[in-house]
Short mmCIF file of C-alpha atoms and ligand atoms in Angstrom, two decimals:
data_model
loop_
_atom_site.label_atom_id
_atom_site.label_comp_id
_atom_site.label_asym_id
_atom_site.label_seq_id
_atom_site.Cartn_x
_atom_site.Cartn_y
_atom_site.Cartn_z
CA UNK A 1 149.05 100.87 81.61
CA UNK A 2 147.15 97.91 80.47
CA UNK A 3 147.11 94.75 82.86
CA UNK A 4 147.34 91.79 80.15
CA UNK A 5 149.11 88.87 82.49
CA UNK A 6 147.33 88.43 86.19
CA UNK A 7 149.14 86.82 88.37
CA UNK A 8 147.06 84.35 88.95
CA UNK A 9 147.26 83.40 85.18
CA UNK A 10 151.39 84.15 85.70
CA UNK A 11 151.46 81.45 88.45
CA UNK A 12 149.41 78.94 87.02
CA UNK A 13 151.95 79.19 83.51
CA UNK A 14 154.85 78.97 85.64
CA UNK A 15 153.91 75.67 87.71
CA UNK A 16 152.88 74.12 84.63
CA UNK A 17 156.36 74.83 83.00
CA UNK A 18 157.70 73.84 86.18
CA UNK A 19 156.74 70.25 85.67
CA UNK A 20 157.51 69.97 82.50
CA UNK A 21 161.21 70.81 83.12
CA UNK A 22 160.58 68.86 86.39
CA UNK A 23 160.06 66.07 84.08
CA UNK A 24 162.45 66.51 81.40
CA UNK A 25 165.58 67.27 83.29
CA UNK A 26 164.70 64.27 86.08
CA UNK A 27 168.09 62.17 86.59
CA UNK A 28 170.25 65.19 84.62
CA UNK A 29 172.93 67.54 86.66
CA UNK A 30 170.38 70.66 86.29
CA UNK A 31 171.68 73.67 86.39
CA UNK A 32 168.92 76.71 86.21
CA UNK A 33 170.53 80.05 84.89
CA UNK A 34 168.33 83.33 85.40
CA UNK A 35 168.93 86.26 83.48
CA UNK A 36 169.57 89.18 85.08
CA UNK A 37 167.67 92.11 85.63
CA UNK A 38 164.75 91.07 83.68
CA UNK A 39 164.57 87.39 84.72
CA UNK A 40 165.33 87.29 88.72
CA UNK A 41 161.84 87.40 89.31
CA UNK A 42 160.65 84.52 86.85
CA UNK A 43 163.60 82.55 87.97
CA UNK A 44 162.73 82.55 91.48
CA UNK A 45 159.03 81.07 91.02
CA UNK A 46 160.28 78.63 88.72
CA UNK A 47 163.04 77.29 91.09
CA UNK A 48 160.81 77.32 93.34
CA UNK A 49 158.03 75.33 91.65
CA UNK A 50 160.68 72.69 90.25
CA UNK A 51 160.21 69.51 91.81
CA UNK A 52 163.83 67.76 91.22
CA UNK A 53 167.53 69.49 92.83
CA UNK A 54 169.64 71.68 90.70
CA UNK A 55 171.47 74.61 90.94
CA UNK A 56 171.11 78.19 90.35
CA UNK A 57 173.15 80.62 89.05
CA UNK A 58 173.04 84.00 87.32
CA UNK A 59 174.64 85.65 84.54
CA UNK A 60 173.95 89.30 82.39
CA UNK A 61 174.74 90.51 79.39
CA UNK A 62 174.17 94.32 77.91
CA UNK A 63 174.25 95.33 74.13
CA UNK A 64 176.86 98.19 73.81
CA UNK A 65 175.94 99.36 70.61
CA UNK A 66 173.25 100.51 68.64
CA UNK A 67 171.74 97.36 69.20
CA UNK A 68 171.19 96.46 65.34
CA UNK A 69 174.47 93.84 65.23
CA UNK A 70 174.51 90.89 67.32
CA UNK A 71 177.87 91.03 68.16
CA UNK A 72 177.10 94.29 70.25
CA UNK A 73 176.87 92.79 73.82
CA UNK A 74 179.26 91.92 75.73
CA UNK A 75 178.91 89.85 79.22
CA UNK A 76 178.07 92.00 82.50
CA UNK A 77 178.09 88.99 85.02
CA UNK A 78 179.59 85.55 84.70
CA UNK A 79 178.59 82.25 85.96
CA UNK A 80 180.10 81.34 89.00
CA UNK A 81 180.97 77.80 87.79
CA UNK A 82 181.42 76.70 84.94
CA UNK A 83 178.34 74.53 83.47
CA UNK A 84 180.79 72.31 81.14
CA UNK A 85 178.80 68.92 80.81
CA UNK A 86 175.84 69.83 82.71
CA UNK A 87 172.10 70.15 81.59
CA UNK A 88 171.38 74.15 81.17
CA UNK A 89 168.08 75.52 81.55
CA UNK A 90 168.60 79.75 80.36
CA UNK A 91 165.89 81.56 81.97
CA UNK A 92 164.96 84.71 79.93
CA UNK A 93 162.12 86.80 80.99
CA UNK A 94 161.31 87.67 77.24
CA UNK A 95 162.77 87.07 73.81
CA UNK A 96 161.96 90.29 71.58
CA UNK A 97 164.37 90.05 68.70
CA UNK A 98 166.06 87.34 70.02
CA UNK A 99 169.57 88.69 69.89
CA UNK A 100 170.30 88.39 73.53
CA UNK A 101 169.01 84.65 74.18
CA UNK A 102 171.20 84.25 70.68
CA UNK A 103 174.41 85.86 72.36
CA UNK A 104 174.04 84.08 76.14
CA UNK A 105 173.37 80.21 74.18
CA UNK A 106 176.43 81.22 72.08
CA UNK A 107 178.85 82.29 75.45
CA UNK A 108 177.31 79.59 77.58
CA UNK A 109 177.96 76.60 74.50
CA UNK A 110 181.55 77.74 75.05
CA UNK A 111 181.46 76.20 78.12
CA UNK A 112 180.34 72.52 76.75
CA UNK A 113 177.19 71.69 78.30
CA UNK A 114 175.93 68.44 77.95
CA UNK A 115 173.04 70.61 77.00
CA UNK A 116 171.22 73.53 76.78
CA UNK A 117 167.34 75.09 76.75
CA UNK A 118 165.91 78.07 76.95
CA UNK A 119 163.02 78.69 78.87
CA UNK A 120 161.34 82.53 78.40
CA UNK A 121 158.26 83.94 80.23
CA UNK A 122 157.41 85.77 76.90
CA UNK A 123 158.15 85.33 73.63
CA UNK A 124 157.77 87.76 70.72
CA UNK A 125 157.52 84.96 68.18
CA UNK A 126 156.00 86.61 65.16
CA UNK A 127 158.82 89.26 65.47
CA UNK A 128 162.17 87.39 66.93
CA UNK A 129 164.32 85.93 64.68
CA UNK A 130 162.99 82.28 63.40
CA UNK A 131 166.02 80.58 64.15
CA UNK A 132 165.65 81.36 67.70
CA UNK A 133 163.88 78.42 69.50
CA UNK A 134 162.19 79.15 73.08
CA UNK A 135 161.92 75.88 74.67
CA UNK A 136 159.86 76.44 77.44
CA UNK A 137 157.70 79.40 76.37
CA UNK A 138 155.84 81.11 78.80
CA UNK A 139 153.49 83.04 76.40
CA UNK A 140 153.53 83.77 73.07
CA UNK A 141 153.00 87.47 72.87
CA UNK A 142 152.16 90.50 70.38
CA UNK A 143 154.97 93.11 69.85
CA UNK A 144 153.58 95.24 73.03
CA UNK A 145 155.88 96.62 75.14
CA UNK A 146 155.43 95.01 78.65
CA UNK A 147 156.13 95.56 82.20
CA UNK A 148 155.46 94.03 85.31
CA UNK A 149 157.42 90.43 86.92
CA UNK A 150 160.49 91.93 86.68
CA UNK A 151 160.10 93.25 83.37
CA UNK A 152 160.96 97.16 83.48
CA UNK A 153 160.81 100.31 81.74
CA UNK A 154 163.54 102.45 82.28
CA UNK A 155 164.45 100.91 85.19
CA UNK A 156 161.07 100.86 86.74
CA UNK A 157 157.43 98.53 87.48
CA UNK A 158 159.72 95.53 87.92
CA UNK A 159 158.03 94.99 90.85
CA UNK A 160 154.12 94.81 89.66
CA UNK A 161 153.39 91.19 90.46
CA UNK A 162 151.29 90.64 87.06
CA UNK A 163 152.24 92.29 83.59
CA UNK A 164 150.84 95.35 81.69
CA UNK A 165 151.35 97.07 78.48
CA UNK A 166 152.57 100.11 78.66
CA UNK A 167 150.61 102.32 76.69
CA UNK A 168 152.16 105.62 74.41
CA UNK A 169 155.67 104.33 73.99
CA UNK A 170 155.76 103.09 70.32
P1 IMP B 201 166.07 91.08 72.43
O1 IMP B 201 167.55 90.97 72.46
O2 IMP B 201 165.58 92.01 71.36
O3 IMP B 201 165.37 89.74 72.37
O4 IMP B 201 165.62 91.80 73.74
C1 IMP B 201 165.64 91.14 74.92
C2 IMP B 201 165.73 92.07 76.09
O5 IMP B 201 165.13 93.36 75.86
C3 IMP B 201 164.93 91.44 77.21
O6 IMP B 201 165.75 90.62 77.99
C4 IMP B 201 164.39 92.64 77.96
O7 IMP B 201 165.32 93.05 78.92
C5 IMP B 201 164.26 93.72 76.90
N1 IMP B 201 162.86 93.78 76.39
C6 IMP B 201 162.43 93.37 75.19
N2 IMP B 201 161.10 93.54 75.07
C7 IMP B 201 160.68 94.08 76.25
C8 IMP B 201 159.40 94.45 76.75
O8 IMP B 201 158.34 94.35 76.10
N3 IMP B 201 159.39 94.95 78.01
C9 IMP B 201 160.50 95.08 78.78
N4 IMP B 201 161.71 94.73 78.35
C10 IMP B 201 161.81 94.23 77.09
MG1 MG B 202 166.43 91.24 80.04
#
């Protein structure tokens, strides 16, 4: 495992997204959706470092399939309430093809928000699909497989406060 993220340098990203959304969304009906697993932990520091009230909520989605089809997910937690004609911030711990964020913007438009971006720790840019925008990006990263800040593999290192390739799994 290669530390690549400190969490120093994880903090310091994260405020400085904070007030840009802080910024953006002043005056709006805000309404902060995390991402679970991957995103509870990215979520929480960003609430916490936004400087104007909104909500929070939670939603998850899993691919079913073999993963190669979009339309191979289907929703594993819904929204509480229903976001119709409030401002929607999707928080995404990080975009790799791009098929989930794709999926979640498509369910959550169904709902009518007055509008909707994506913010997304990490962002596999030179590999997710171009039409994919990442509002907020994090970091733009290479097509290592990371862990740490509630990223996981198999289930596990969610928990490492900064973020690491893992080494020997490509
Ligand atoms: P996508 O649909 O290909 O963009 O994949 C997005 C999801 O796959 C993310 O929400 C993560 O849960 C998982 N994922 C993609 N890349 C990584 C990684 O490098 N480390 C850990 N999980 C990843
Ligand atoms: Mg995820």
């Amino acid at each position: 495992m290669k530390p690549l993220y400190s969490e120093e340098r994880i903090h310091h990203r994260v405020e400085e997204l904070a007030r840009e959304i802080s910024r953006d969304f002043l005056s709006k009906e805000l309404v902060v959706i995390g991402i679970l697993n991957g995103g509870f932990i990215f979520t929480a520091d960003l609430c916490r470092s936004i400087a104007i009230p909104h909500e929070v909520d939670f939603m998850a989605a899993s691919s079913y399939g073999d993963g190669i089809t979009s339309g191979d997910f289907k929703i594993t937690k819904e929204l509480k309430k229903s976001v119709h004609n409030k401002s929607v911030l999707l928080v995404e711990d990080i975009v790799d093809t791009g098929k989930t964020l794709e999926y979640l913007v498509t369910e959550v438009q169904k709902q009518n928000p007055k509008e909707l971006k994506v913010a997304a720790l990490f962002w596999k840019k030179q590999k997710a699909n171009p039409h994919i925008i990442v509002d907020y990006p994090g970091f733009i990263t290479e097509d290592d497989f990371l862990v740490g800040y509630g990223l996981d593999y198999k289930g596990k290192f969610r928990n490492l406060p900064y973020v690491a390739k893992l080494e020997g799994t490509d």
